Coordinates of C-alpha atoms and ligand atoms in Angstrom, one line a residue:
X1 CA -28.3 21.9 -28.4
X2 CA -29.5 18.5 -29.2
X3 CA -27.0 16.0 -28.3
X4 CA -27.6 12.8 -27.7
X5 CA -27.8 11.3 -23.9
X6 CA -24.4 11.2 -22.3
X7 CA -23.0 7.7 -22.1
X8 CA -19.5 6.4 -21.0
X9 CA -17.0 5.7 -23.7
X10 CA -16.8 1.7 -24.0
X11 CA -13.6 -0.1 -23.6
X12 CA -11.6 -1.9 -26.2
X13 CA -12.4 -5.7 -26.1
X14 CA -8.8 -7.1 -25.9
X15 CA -10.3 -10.5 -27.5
X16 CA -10.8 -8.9 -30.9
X17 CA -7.2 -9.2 -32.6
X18 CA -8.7 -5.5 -34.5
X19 CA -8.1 -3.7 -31.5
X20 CA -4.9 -5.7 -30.5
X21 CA -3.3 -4.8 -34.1
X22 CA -4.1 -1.2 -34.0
X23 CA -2.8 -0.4 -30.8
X24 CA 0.5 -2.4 -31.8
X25 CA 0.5 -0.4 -35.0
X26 CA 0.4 2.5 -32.4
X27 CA 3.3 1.3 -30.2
X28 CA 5.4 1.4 -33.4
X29 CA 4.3 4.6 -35.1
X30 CA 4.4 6.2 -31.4
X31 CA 7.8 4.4 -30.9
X32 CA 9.2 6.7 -33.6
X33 CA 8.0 9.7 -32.3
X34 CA 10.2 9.1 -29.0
X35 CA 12.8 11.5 -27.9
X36 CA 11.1 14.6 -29.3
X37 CA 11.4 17.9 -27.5
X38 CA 8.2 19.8 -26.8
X39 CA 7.9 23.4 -26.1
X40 CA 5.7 25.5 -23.7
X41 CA 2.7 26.9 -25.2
X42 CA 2.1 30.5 -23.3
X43 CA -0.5 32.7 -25.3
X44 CA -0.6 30.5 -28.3
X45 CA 3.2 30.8 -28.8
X46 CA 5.8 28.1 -28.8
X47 CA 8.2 29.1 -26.0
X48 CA 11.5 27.5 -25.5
X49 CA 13.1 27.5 -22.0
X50 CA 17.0 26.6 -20.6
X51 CA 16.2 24.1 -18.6
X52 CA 14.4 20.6 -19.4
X53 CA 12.1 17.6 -18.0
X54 CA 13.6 14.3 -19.6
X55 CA 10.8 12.0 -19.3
X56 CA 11.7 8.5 -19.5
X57 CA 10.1 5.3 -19.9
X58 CA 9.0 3.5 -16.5
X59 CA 9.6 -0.2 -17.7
X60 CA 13.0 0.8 -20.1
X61 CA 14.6 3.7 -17.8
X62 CA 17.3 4.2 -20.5
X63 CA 14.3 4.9 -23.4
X64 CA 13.9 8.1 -23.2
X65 CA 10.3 9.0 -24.3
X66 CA 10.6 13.1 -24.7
X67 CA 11.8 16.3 -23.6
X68 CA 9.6 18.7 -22.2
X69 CA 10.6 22.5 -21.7
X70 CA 10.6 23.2 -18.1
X71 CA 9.5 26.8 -16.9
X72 CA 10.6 28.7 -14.4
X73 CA 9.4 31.5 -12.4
X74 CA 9.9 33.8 -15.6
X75 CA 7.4 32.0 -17.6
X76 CA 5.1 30.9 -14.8
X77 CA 4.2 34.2 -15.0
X78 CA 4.1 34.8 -18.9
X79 CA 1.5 32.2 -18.3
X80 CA -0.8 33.8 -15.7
X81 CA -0.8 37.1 -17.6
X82 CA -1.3 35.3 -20.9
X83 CA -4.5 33.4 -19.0
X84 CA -5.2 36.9 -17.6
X85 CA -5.5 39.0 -20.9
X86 CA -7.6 36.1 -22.4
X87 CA -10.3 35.8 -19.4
X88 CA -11.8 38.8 -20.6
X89 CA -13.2 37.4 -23.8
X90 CA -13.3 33.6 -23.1
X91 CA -15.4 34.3 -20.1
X92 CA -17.8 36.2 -22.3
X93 CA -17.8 33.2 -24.9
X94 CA -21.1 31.7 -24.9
X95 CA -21.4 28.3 -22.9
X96 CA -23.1 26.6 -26.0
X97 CA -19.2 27.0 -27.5
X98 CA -17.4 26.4 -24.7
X99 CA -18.8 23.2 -24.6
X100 CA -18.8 22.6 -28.4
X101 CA -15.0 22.9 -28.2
X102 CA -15.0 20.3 -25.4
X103 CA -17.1 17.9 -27.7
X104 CA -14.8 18.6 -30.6
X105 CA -12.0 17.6 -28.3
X106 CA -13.8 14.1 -27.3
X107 CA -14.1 13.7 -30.9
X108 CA -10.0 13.8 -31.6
X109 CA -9.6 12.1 -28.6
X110 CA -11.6 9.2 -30.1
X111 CA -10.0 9.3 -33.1
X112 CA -6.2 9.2 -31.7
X113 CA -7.4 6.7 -29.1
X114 CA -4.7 4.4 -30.2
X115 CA -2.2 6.8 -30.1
X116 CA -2.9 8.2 -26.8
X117 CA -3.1 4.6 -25.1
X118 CA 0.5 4.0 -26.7
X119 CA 1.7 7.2 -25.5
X120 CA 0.3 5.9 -21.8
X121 CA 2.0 2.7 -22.5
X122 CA 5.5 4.4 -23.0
X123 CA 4.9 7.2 -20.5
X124 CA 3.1 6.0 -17.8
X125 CA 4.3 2.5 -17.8
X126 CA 0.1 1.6 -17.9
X127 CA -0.9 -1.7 -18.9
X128 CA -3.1 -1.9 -22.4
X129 CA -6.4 -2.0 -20.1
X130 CA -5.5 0.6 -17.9
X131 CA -4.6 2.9 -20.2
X132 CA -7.6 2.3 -22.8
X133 CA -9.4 3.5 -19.4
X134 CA -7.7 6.3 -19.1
X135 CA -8.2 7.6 -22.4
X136 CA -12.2 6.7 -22.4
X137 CA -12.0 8.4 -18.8
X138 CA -11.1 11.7 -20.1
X139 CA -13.2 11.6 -23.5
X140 CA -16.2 10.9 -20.6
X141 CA -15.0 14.1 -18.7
X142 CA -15.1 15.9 -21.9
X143 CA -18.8 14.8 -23.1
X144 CA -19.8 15.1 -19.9
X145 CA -18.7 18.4 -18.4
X146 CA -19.6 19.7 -22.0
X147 CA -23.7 18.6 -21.0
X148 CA -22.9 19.7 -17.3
X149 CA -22.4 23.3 -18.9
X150 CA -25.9 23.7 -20.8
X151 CA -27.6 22.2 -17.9
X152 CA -26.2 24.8 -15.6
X153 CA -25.8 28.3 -18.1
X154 CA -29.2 29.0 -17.1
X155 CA -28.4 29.0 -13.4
X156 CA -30.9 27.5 -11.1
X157 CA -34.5 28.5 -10.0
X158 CA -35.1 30.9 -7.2
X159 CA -38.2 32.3 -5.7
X160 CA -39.3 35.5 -6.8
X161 CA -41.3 37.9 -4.5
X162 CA -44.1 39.6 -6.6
X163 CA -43.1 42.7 -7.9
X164 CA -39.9 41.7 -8.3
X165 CA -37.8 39.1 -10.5
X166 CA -34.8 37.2 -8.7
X167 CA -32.1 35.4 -11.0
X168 CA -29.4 33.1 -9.3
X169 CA -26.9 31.8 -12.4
X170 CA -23.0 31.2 -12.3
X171 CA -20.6 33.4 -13.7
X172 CA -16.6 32.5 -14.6
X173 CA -13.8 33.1 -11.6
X174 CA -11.0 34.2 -13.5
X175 CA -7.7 32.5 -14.1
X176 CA -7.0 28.9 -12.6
X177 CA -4.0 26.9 -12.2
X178 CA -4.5 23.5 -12.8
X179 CA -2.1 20.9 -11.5
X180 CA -1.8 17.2 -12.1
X181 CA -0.4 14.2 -11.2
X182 CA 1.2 11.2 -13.1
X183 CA -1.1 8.4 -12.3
X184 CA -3.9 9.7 -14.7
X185 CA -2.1 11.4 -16.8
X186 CA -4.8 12.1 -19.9
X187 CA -7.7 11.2 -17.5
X188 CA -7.6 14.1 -14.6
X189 CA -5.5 16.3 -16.6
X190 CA -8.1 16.5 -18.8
X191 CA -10.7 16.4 -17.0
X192 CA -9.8 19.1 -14.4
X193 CA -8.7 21.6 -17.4
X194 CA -12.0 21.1 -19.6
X195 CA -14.4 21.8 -16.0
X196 CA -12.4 25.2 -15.9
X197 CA -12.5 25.9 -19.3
X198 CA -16.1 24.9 -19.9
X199 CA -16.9 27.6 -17.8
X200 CA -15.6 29.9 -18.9
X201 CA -12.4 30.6 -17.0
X202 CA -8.7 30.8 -18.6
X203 CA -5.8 28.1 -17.2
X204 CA -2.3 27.5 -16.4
X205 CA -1.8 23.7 -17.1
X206 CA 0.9 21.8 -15.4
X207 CA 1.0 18.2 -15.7
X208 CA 3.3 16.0 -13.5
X209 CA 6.9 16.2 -14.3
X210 CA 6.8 12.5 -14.6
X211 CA 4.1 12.5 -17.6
X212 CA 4.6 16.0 -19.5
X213 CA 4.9 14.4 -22.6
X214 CA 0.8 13.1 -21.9
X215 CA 0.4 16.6 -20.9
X216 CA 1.9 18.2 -24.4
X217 CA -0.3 15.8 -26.2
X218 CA -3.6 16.2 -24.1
X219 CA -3.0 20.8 -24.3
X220 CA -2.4 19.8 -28.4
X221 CA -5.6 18.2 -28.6
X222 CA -7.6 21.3 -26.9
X223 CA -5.8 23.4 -29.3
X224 CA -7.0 21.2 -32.5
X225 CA -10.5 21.4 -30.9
X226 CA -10.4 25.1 -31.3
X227 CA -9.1 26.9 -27.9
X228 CA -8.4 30.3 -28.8
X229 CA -5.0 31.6 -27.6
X230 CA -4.1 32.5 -23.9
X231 CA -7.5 30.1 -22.6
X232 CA -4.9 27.1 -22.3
X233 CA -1.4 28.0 -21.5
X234 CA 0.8 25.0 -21.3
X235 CA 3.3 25.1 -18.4
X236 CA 5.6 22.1 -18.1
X237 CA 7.5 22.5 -15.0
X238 CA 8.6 20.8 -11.5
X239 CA 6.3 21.2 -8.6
X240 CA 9.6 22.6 -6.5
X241 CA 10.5 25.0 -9.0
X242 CA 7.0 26.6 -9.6
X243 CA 4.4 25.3 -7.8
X244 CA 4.2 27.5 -5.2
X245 CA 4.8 30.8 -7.2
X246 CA 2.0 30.0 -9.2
X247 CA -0.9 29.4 -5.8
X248 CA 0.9 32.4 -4.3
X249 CA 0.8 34.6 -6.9
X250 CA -2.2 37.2 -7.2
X251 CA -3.6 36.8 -10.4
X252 CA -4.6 33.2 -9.6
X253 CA -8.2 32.9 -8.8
X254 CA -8.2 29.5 -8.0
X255 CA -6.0 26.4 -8.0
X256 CA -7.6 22.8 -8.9
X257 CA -5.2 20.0 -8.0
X258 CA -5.0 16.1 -7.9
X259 CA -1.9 14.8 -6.2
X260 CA -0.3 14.1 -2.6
X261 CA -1.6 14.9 0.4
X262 CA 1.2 16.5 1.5
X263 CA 1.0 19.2 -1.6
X264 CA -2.8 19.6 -1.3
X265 CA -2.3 20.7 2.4
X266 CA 0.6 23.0 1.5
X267 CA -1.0 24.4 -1.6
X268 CA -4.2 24.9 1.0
X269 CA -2.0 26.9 2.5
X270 CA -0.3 29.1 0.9
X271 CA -3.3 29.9 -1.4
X272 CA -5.3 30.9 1.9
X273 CA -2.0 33.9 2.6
X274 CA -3.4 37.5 1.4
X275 CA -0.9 38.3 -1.6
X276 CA -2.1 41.4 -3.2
X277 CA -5.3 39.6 -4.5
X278 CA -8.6 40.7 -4.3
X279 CA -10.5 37.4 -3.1
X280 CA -10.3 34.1 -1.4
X281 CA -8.6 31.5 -3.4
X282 CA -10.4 28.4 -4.2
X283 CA -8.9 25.5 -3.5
X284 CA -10.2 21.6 -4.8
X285 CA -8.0 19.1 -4.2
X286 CA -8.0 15.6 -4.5
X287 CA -5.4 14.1 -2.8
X288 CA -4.4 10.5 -1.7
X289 CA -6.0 7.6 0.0
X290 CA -5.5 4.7 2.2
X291 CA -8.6 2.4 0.9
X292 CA -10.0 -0.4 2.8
X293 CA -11.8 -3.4 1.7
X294 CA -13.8 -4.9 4.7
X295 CA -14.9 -9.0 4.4
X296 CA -17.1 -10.1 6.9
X297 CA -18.3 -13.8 7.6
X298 CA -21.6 -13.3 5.3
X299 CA -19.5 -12.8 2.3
X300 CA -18.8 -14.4 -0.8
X301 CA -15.3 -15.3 -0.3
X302 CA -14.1 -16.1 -4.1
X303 CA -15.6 -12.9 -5.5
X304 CA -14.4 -11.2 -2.4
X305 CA -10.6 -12.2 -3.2
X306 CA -10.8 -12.0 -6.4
X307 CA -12.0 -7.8 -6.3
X308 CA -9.2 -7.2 -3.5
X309 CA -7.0 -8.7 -5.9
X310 CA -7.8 -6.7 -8.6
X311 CA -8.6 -3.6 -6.7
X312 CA -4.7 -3.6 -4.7
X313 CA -2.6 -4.6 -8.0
X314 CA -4.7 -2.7 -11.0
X315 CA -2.1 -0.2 -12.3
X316 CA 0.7 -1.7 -9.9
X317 CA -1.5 -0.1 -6.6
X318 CA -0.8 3.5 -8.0
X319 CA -4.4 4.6 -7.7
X320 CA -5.6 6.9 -5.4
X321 CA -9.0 4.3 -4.9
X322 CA -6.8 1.0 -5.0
X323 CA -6.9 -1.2 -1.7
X324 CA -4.0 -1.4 0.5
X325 CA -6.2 -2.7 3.4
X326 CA -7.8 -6.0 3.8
X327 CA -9.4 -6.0 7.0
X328 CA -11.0 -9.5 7.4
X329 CA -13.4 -11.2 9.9
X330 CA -11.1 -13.1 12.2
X331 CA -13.5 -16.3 10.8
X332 CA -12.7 -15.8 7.3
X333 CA -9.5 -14.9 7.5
X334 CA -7.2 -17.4 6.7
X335 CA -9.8 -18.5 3.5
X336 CA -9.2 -15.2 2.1
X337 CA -5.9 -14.8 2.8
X338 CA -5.4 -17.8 1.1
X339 CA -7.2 -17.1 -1.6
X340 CA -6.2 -13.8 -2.2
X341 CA -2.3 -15.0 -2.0
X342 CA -3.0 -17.4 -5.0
X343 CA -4.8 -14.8 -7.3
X344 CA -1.7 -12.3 -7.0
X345 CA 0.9 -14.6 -7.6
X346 CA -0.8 -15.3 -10.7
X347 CA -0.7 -12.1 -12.3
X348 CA 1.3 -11.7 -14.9
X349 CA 4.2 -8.7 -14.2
X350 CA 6.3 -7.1 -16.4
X351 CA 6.6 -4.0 -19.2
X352 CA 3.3 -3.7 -20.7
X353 CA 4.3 -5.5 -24.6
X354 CA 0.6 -6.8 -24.7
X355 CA -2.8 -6.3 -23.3
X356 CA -1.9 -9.6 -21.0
X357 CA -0.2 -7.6 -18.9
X358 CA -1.4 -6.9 -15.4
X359 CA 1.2 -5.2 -13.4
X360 CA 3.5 -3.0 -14.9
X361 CA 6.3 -0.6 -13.6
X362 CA 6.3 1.9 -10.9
X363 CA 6.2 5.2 -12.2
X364 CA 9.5 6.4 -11.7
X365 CA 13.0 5.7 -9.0
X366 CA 11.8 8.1 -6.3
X367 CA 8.4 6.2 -6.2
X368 CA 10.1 2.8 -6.6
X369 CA 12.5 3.9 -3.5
X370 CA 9.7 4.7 -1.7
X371 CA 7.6 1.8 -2.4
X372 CA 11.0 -0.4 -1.6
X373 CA 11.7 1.5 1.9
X374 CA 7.8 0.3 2.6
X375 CA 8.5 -3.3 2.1
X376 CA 11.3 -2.9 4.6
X377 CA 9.2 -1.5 6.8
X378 CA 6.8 -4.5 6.3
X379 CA 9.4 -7.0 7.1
X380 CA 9.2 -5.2 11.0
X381 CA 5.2 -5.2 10.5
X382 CA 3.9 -8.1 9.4
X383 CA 4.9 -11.4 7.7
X384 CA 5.4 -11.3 4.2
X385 CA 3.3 -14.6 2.7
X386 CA 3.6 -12.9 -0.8
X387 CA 6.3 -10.6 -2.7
X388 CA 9.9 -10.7 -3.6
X389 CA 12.9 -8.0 -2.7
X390 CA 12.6 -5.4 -5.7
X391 CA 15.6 -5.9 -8.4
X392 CA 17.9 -2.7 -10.0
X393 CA 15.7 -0.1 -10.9
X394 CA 18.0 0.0 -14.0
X395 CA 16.0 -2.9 -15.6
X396 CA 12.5 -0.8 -14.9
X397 CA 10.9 -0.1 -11.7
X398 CA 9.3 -3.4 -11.2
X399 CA 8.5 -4.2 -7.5
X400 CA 5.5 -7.9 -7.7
X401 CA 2.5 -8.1 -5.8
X402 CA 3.5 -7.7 -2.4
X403 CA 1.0 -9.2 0.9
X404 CA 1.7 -9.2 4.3
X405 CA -0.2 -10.8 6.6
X406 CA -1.3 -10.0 10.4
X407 CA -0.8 -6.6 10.4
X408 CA -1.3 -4.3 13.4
X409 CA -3.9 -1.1 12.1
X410 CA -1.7 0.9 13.8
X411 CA 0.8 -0.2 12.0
X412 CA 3.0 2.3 9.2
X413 CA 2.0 0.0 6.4
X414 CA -1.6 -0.2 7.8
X415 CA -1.6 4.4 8.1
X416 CA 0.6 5.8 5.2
X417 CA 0.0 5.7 2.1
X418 CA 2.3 3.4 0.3
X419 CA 1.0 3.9 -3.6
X420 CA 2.4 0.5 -4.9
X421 CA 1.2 -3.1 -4.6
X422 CA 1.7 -3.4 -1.3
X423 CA -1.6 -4.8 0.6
X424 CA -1.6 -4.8 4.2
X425 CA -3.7 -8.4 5.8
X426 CA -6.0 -7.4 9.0
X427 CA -7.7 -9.6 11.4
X428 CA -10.9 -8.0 12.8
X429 CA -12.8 -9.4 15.9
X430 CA -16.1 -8.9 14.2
X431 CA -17.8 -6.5 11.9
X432 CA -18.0 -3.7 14.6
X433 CA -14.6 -3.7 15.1
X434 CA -13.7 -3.8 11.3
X435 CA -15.6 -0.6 10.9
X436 CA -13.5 1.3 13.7
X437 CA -10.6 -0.2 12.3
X438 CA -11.7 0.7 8.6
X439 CA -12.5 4.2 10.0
X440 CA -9.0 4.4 11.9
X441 CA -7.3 6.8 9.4
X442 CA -6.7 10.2 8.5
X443 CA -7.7 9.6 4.9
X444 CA -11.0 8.5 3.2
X445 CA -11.5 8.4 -0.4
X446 CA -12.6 4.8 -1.1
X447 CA -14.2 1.9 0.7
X448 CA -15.6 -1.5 0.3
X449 CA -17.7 -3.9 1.8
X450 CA -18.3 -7.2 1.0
X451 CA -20.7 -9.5 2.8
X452 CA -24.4 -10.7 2.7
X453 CA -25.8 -8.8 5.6
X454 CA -28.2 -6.5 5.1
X455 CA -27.8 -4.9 8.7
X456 CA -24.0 -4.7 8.1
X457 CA -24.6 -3.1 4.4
X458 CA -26.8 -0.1 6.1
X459 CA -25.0 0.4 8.6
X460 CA -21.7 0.9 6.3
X461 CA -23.8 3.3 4.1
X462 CA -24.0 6.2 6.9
X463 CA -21.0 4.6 8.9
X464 CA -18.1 4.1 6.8
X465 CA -16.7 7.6 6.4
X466 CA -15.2 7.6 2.6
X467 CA -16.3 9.8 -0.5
X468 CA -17.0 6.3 -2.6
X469 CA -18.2 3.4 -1.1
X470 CA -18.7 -0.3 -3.1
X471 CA -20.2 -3.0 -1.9
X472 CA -19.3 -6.4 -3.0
X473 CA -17.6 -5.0 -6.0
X474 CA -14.2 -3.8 -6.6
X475 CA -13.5 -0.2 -5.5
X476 CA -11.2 1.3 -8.4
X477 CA -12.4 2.8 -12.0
X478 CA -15.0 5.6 -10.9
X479 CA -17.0 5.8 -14.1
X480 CA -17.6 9.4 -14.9
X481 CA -21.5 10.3 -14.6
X482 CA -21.7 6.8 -12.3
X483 CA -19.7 7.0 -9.4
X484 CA -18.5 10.6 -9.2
X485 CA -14.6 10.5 -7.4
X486 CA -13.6 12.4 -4.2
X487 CA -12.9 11.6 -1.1
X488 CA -13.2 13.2 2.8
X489 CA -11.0 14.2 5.1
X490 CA -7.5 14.6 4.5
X491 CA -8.3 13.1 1.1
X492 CA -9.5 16.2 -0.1
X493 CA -12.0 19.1 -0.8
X494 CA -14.9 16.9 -0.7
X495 CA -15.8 17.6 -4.3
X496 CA -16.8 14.8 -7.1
X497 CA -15.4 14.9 -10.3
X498 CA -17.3 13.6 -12.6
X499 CA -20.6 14.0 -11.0
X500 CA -23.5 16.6 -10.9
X501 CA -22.1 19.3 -8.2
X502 CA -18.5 19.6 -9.7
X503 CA -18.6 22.1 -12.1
X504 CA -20.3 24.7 -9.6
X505 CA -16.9 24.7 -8.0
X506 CA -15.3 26.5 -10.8
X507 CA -17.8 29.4 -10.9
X508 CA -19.1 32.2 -8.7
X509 CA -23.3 31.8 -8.3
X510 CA -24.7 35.3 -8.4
X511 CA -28.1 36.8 -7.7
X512 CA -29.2 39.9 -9.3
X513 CA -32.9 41.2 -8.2
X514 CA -34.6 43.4 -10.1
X515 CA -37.8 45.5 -8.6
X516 CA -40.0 46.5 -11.8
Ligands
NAD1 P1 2.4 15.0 -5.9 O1 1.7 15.7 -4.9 O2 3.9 14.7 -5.7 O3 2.4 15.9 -7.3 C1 1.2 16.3 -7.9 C2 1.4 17.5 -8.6 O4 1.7 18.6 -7.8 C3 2.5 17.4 -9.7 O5 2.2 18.1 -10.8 C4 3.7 18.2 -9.0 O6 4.6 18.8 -9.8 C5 2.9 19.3 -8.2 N1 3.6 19.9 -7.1 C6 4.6 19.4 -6.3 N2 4.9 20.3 -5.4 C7 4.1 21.3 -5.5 C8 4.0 22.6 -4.9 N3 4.8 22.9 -3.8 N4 3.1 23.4 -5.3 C9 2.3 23.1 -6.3 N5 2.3 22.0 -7.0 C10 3.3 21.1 -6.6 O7 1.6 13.7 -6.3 P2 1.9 12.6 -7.4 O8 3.0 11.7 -6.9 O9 2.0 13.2 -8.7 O10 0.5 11.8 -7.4 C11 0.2 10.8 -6.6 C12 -0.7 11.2 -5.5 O11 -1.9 11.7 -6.0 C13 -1.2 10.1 -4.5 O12 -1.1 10.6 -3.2 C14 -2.6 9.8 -5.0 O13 -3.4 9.2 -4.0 C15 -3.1 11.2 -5.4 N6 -4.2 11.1 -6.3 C16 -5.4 11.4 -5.8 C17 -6.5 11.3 -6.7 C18 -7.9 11.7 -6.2 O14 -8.8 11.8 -7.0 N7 -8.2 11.9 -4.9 C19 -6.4 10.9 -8.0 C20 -5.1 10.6 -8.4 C21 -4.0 10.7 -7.6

């Protein structure tokens, strides 16, 4: 096929009053689309259930964005048989149109761009930028997986003795279970479901309760682009309710999830317990993080503040990537925390009405709870030098940027993951000691280092022990085909979406020998 080289979707400049109309002109159409119900999808067929997920807006609790049908065990399993029966064919399908309906799909995508960012704006409480990112993040996935298949449906070279031919190529697994979280809502959900479909195998979608409405938009799109019935099946649903039937059950081949650490583990789990099934589940999971940002006495302290800043409050700290360390050299330290200080309590907070937004709501009351119960646990920890006491969570789930200063690494708000803008202040002897304290933590998906030593930049290469490491940059918004995401240790399978080994994951490589 000759497409063109892949090349990441650009953002919306927020400067040109264009883009600024159009996504207003989105807001409203989008605005009276609200409060809609939306059924399953299970085999190509609309299916109604009991039982639904009211999904609400973040920064308007009372607005009411849609109502999603919420399965149960009963069609959890309607869905795996449906993604069952249809593996057959789709997995015989040839990659050239797998990956054409993946293109097709980037195309809609592009086209209801506006719409999709005003459905993230509603939904997911995302500021203009951050959800423009989003939606260019998962039309990325889509071009890109869709090249990742024709580079790999050959399979790879092998050796071949004389006399004999070897072949080593990928074949489908089977059927997959794809869950999501909230934070990305169009970005991973999309991007996990089109790396299984691309090749070849047949899913069970669940997007987070909190964004299902994203999730009923992003399955409609596949379905525009062409999916034939029973390849997607659209299960809306709460993680308690049928998470774990779905990894336990047998006809799963292989579960690919993005969320908590605590469910990655658990779905680890259970999908490694014999059920009936013929083969080892797969398991990929991304999971959560505890980032560090490391200044040492070389750096450039201005641009160093100024990419903590932006790397601890983008999206309101609900990134897996964002920074909730600071761990400064004890020279620096007060410079930075000074300057750093003055940058948040400049940003401008509150529901996302226009693109000068920077941090909107929390994502919901259990996360705003949680994020509230941290900056209790703060007060105990550290001293607060930035931050006020979050308000009623009737008015929205606001909590401001949050910093607290001299915190112990050992500390809770220094270990756990907190996922708000909460960023913890710590003084480190020297450089060595920053590493080890950097290093000090059971997670390790993101990293940064700013300074201007050479020694201290190769040592952090080999030494810092996360799945993305940035030096003097800021360490959120992994660009797809530029700095594939994942992270180590309890962070995750060690896999990188977006990057060059990812799709491999989702297929079996065989080798077939034939002696002539
Ligand atoms: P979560 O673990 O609460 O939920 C994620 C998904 O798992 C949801 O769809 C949920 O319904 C489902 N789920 C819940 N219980 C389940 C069970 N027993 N079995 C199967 N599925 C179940 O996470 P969240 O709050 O939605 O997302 C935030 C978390 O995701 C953070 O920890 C963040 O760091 C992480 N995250 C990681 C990455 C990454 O690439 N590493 C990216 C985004 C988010």
């Amino acid at each position: 096929m000759g497409l063109p080289p892949f090349r990441n979707e650009p953002y919306l400049d927020w400067n040109d009053q264009e883009n600024v109309k159009r996504v207003r002109a989105a807001l409203e159409k989008v605005g009276g689309e609200l409060g809609r119900s939306y059924p399953l999808i299970i085999g190509g067929k609309e299916v109604e259930t009991e039982g639904e997920i009211v999904s609400v807006n973040p920064a308007r609790p009372q607005q009411v964005v849609g109502r999603v049908a919420r399965a149960t065990e009963r069609e959890a399993s309607l869905a795996l048989d449906a993604a069952t029966r249809a593996f057959a064919d789709w997995s015989r399908t040839a990659p050239e149109a797998r990956a054409r309906i993946l293109l097709r799909a980037a195309a809609i995508m592009r086209r209801r761009k506006a719409e999709m960012i005003a459905w993230e704006i509603y939904e997911g409480g995302k500021p203009w930028p951050e959800a423009d990112a989003q939606v260019s993040e998962a039309i990325d996935f889509l071009e890109y997986y869709a090249r990742e298949m024709l580079r790999l449906k050959e399979g790879a070279e092998v050796h071949s003795v004389a006399g004999e031919e070897s072949r080593y190529f990928y074949q489908p697994m089977g059927v997959g279970v794809i869950i999501a979280p909230w934070n990305f809502p169009t970005a991973i959900l999309t991007g996990m479901s089109s790396a299984a479909i691309v090749t070849g195998n047949t899913i069970v979608m669940k997007p987070s309760e909190f964004t299902s409405v994203i999730g009923a938009k992003v399955a409609e799109i596949f379905f525009e682009a062409g999916l034939p019935e029973g390849v997607l099946n659209f299960c809306a649903g709460y993680g308690s309710e049928i998470g774990d039937y779905l990894v336990s059950d047998p006809r799963t081949r292989f579960i690919s999830f993005t969320g908590s650490m605590r469910t990655g583990l658990r779905i680890n789990e259970l999908a490694a317990k014999p059920n009936g099934q013929k083969w080892i589940k797969r398991v990929i999971a991304e999971m959560g993080g505890k980032d560090a940002m490391i200044i040492d006495d070389s750096a450039d302290l201005e641009a160093a503040s100024s990419d903590i800043v932006r790397s601890a409050y983008g999206y309101a700290g609900q990134k897996c990537s964002a920074a909730s360390r600071a761990i400064v050299h004890a020279d620096v330290y007060d410079e930075v925390l000074r300057r750093v200080v003055e940058k948040a309590r400049a940003l401008r907070v509150g529901a996302p009405d226009g693109p000068e937004v920077f941090v909107g709501p929390l994502i919901s009351e259990p996360q705003f709870e949680k994020v509230s119960g941290y900056i209790e646990v703060g007060r105990e920890e550290g001293e607060r030098v930035l931050g006020e006491d979050p308000g009623d969570p009737k008015d929205g789930y606001f909590v401001t940027p949050t910093v607290y200063a001299g915190v112990d690494p050992k500390a809770r708000i220094a270990q756990e993951e907190i996922f708000g803008p909460v960023l913890a202040f710590i003084k480190a002897r020297d450089f060595e000691d920053a590493l080890a304290i950097a290093n000090d933590s059971p997670y390790g998906l993101t990293g940064g280092l700013y300074s201007n030593d050479r020694e201290h930049l190769e040592r952090a290469r080999h030494e810092f022990h996360v799945g993305n490491l940035y030096f003097n940059r800021h360490i959120t918004g992994a660009l797809v085909g530029v700095q594939p995401f994942g992270g180590f240790g309890l962070s995750g399978t060690d896999s990188k979406a977006g990057g060059p080994d990812y799709l491999q994951q989702h297929m079996l490589p065989k080798t077939v020998v034939e002696r002539f």
